[in-house]
PDB file of C-alpha atoms in Angstrom:
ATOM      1  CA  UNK A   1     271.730  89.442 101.991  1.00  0.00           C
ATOM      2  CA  UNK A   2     274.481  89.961  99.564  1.00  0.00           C
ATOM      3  CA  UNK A   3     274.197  90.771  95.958  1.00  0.00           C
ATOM      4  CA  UNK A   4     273.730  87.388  93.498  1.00  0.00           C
ATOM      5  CA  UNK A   5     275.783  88.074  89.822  1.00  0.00           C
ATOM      6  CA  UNK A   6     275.702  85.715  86.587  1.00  0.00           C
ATOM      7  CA  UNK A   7     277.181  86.440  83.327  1.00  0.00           C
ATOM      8  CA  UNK A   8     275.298  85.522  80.333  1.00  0.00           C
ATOM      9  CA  UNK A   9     276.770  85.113  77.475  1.00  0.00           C
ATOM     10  CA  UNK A  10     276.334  85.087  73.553  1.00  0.00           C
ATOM     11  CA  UNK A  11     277.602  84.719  70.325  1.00  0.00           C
ATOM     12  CA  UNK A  12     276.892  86.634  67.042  1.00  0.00           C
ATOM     13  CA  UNK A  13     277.573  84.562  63.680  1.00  0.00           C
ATOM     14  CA  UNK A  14     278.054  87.646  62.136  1.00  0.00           C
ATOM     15  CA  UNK A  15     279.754  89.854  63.745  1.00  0.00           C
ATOM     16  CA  UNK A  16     281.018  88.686  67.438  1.00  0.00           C
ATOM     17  CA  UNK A  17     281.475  92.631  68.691  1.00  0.00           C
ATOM     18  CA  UNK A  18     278.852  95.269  69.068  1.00  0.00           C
ATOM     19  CA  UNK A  19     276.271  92.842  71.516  1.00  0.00           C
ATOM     20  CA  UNK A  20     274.144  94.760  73.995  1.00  0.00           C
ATOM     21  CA  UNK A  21     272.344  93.103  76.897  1.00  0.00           C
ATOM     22  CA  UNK A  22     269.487  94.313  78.747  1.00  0.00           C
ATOM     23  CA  UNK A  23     266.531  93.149  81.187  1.00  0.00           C
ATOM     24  CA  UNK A  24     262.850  93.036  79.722  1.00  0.00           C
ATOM     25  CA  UNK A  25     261.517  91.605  83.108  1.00  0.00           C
ATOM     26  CA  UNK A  26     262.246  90.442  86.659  1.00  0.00           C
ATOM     27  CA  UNK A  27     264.704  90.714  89.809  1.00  0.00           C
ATOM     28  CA  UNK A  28     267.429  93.044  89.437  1.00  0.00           C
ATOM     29  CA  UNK A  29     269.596  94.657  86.316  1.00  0.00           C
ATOM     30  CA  UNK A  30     271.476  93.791  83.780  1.00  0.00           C
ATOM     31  CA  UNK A  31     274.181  95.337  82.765  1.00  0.00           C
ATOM     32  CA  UNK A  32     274.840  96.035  78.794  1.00  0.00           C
ATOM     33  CA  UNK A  33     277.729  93.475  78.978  1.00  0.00           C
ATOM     34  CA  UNK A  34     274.900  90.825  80.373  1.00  0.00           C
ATOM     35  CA  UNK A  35     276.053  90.771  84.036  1.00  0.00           C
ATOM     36  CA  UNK A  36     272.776  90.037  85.961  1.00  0.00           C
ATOM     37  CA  UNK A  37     272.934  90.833  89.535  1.00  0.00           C
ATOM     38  CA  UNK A  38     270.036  91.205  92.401  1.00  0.00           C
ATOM     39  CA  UNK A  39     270.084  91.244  95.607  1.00  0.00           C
ATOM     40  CA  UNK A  40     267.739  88.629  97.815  1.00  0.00           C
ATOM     41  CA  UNK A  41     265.168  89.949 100.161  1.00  0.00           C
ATOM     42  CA  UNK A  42     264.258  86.465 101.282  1.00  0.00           C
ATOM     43  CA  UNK A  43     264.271  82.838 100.536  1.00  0.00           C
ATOM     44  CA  UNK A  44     262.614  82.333  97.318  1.00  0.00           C
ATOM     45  CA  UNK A  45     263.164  82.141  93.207  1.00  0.00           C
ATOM     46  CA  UNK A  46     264.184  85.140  91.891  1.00  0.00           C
ATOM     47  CA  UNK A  47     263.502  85.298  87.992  1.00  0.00           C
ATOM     48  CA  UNK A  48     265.030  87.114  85.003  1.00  0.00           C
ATOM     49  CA  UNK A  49     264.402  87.574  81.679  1.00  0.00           C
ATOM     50  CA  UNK A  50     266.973  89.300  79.395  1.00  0.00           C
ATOM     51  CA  UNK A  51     267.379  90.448  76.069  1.00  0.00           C
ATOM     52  CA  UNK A  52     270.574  90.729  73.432  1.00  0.00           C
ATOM     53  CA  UNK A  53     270.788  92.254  70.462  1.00  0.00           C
ATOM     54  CA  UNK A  54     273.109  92.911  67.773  1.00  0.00           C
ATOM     55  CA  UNK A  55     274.246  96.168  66.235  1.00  0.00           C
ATOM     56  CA  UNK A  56     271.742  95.274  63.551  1.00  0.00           C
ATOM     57  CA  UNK A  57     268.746  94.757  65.702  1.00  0.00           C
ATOM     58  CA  UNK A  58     268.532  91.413  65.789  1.00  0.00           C
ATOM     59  CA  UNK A  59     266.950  89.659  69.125  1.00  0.00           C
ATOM     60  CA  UNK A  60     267.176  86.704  71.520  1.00  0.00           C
ATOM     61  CA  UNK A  61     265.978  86.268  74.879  1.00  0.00           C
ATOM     62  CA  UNK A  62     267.049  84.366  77.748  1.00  0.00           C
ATOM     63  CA  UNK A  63     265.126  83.398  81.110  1.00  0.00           C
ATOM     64  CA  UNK A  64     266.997  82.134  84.391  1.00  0.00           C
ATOM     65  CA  UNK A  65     266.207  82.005  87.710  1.00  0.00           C
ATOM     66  CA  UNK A  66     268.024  81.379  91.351  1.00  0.00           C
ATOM     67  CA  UNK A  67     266.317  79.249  94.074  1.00  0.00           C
ATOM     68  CA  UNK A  68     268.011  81.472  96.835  1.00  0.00           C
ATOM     69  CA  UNK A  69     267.921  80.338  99.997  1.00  0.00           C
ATOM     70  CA  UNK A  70     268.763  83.090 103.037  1.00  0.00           C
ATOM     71  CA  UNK A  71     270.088  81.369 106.156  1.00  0.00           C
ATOM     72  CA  UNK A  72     268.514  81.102 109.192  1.00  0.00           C
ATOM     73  CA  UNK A  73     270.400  81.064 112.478  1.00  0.00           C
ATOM     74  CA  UNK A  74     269.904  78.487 114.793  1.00  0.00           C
ATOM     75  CA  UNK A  75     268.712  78.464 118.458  1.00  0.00           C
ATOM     76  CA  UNK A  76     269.812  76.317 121.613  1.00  0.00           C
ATOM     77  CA  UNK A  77     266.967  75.937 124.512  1.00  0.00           C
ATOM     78  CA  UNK A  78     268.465  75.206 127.947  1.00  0.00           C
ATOM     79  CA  UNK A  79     264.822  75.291 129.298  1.00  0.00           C
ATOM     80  CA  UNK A  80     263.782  77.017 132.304  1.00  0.00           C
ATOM     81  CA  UNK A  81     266.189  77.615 135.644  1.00  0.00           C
ATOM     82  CA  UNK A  82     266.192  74.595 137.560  1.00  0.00           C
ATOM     83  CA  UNK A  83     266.493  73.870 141.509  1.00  0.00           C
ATOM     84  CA  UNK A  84     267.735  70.853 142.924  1.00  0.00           C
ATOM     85  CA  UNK A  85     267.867  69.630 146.602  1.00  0.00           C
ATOM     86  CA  UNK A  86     270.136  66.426 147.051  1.00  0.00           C
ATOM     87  CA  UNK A  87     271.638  64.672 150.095  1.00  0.00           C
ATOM     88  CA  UNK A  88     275.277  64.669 149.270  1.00  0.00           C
ATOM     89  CA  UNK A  89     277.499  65.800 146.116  1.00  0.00           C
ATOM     90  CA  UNK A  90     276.524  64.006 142.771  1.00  0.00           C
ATOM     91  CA  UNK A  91     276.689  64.525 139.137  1.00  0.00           C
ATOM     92  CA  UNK A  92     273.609  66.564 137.274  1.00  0.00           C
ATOM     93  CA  UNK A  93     272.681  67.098 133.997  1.00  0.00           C
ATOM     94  CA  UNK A  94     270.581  70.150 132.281  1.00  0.00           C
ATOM     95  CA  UNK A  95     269.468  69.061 129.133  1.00  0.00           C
ATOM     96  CA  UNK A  96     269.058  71.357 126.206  1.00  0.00           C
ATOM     97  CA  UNK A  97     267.888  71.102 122.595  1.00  0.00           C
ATOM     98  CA  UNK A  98     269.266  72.761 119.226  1.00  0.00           C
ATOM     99  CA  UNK A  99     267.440  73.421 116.038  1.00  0.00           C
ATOM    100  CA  UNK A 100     268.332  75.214 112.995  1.00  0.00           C
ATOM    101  CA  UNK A 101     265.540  76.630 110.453  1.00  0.00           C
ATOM    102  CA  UNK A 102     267.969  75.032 107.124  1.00  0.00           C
ATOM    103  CA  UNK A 103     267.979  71.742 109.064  1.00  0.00           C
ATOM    104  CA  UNK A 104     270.111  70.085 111.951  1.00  0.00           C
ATOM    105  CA  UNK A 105     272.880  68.991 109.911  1.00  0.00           C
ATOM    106  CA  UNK A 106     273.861  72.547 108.906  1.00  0.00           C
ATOM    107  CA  UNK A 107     274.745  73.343 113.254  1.00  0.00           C
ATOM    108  CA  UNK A 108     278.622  72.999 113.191  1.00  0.00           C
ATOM    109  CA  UNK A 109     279.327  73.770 116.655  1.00  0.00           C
ATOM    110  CA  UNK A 110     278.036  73.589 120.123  1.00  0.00           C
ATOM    111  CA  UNK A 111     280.152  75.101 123.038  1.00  0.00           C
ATOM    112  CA  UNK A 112     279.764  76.050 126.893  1.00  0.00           C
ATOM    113  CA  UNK A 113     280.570  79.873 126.756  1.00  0.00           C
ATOM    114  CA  UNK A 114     279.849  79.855 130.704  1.00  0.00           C
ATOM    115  CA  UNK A 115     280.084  76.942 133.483  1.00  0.00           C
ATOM    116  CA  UNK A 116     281.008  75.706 137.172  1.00  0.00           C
ATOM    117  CA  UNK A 117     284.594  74.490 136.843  1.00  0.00           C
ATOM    118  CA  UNK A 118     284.716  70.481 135.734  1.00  0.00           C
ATOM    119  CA  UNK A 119     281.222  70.762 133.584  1.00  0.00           C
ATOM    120  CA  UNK A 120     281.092  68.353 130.576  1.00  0.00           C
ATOM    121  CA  UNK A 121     279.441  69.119 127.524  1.00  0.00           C
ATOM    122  CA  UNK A 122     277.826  65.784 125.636  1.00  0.00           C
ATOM    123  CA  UNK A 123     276.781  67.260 122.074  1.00  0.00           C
ATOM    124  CA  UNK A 124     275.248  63.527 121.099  1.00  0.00           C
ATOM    125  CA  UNK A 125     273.087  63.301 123.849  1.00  0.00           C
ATOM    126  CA  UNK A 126     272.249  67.036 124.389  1.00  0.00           C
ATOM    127  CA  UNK A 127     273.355  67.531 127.868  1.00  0.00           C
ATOM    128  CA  UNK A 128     275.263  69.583 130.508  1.00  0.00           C
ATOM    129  CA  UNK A 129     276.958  67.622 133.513  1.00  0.00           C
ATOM    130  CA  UNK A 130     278.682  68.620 136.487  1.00  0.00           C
ATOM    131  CA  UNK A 131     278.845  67.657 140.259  1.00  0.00           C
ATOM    132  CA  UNK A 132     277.886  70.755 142.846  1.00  0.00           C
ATOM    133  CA  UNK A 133     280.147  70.479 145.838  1.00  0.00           C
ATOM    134  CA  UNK A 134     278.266  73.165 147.804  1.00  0.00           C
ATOM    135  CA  UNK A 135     275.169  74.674 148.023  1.00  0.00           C
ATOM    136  CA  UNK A 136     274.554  77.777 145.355  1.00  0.00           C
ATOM    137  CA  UNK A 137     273.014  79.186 142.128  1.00  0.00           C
ATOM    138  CA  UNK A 138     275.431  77.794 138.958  1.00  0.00           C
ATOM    139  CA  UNK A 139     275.344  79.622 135.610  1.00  0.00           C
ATOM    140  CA  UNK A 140     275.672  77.576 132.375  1.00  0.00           C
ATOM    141  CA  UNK A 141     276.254  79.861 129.142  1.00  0.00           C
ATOM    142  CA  UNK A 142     275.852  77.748 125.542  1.00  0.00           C
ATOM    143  CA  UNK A 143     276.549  78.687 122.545  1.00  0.00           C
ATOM    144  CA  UNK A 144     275.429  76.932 119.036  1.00  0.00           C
ATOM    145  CA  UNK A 145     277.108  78.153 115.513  1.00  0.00           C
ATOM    146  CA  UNK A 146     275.780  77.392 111.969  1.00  0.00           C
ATOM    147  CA  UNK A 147     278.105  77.171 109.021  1.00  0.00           C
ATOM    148  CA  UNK A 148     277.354  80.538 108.101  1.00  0.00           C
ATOM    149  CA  UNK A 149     278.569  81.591 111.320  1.00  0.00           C
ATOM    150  CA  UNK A 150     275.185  82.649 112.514  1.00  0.00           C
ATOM    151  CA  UNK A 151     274.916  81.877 116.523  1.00  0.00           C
ATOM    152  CA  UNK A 152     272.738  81.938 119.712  1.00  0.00           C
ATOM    153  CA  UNK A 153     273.033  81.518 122.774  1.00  0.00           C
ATOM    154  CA  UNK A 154     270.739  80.304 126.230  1.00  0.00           C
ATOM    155  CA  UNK A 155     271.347  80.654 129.978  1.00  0.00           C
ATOM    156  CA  UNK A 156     270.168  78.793 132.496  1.00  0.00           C
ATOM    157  CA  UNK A 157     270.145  78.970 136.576  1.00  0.00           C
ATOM    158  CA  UNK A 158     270.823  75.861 138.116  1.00  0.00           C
ATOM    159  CA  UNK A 159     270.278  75.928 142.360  1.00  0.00           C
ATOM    160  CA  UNK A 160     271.514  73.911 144.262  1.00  0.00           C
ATOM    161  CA  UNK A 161     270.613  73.035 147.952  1.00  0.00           C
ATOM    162  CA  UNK A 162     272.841  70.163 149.366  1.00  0.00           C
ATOM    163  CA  UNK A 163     271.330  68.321 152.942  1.00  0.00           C
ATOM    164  CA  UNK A 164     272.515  69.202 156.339  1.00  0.00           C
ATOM    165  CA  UNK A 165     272.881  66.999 158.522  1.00  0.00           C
ATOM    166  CA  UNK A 166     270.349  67.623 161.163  1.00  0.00           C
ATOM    167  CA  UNK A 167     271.089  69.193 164.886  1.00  0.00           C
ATOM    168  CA  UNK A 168     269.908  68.382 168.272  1.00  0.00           C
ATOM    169  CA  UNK A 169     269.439  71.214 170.358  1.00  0.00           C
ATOM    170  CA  UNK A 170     268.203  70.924 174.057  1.00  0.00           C
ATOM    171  CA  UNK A 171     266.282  73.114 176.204  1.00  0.00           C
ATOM    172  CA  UNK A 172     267.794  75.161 178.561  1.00  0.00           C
ATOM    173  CA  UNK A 173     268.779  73.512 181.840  1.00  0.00           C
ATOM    174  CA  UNK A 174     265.987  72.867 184.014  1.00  0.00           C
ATOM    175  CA  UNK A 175     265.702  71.043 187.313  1.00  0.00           C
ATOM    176  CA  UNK A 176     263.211  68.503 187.787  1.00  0.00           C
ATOM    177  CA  UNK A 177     261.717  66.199 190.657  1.00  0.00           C
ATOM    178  CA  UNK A 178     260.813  62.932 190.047  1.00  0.00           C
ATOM    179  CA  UNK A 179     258.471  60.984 192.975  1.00  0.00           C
TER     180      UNK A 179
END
């Protein structure tokens, strides 16, 4: 996580030069000019309290705190590899799901990294479509982004298995009698 900074500030009605800042408890330092900084190990509140005094002695505290919240990076789920057998050429749809740990709204991109030439990608409705000409395993690579730029990605194996039409075959020749 990066490093968090605030400036505090404060005046002197005596003499505005000669304050000195320091911490008396929590996250982090500050500096003698007050600039707090910490850096987040997790989601949570991280806490100061600080101290400034005058050349004279003279006290004050201050207490802040930061409700810090570390991103999470979402996930995509295209579910397991799928097989379908189907009598002639249509359109099929995986279906795949998206979440993000700092809520749905924060996702800011899905995209198909990886597909079988003419595959749609329907981001309302959460689904992959395409239309298998021939028989064969298809790849389909997506991709969801977050607004911090954190991504993942799923694959999933689709098989496909189109019908043949069926064959007659006949026996060898053979000679027969009929009576």
């Amino acid at each position: 996580a990066a490093q968090v900074c605030r400036q505090f500030s404060a005046t002197d009605p005596n003499n505005g030069n000669g304050l000195t800042w320091g911490i008396l408890t929590g996250s982090g330092t500050v500096s003698s000019s007050g600039l707090w900084c910490f850096t987040p190990t997790g989601t949570g509140n991280y806490c100061v309290t600080a101290t400034v005094s005058d050349p004279c002695g003279a006290k004050d505290t201050v207490s802040m705190c930061y409700n810090v919240t570390v991103n999470g990076p979402p996930t995509v789920n295209l579910g397991n590899d799928q097989t379908f057998d189907i009598c002639a050429p249509q359109q099929l749809c995986v279906f795949y799901s998206v979440s993000d740990p700092n809520g749905i709204g924060d996702i800011l991109k899905e995209s198909v990294i990886s597909a079988p030439a003419g595959t749609t990608l329907d981001t309302a409705l959460n689904k992959l479509c395409f239309t298998p000409t021939q028989d064969g395993a298809y790849t389909f690579i997506v991709e969801v982004e977050d607004k911090c730029h954190a991504t993942d990605r799923d694959t999933v194996l689709v098989t496909i298995t189109i019908n043949k039409p069926p064959t007659i075959a006949f026996a060898t020749e053979s000679s027969y009698t009929l009576l």
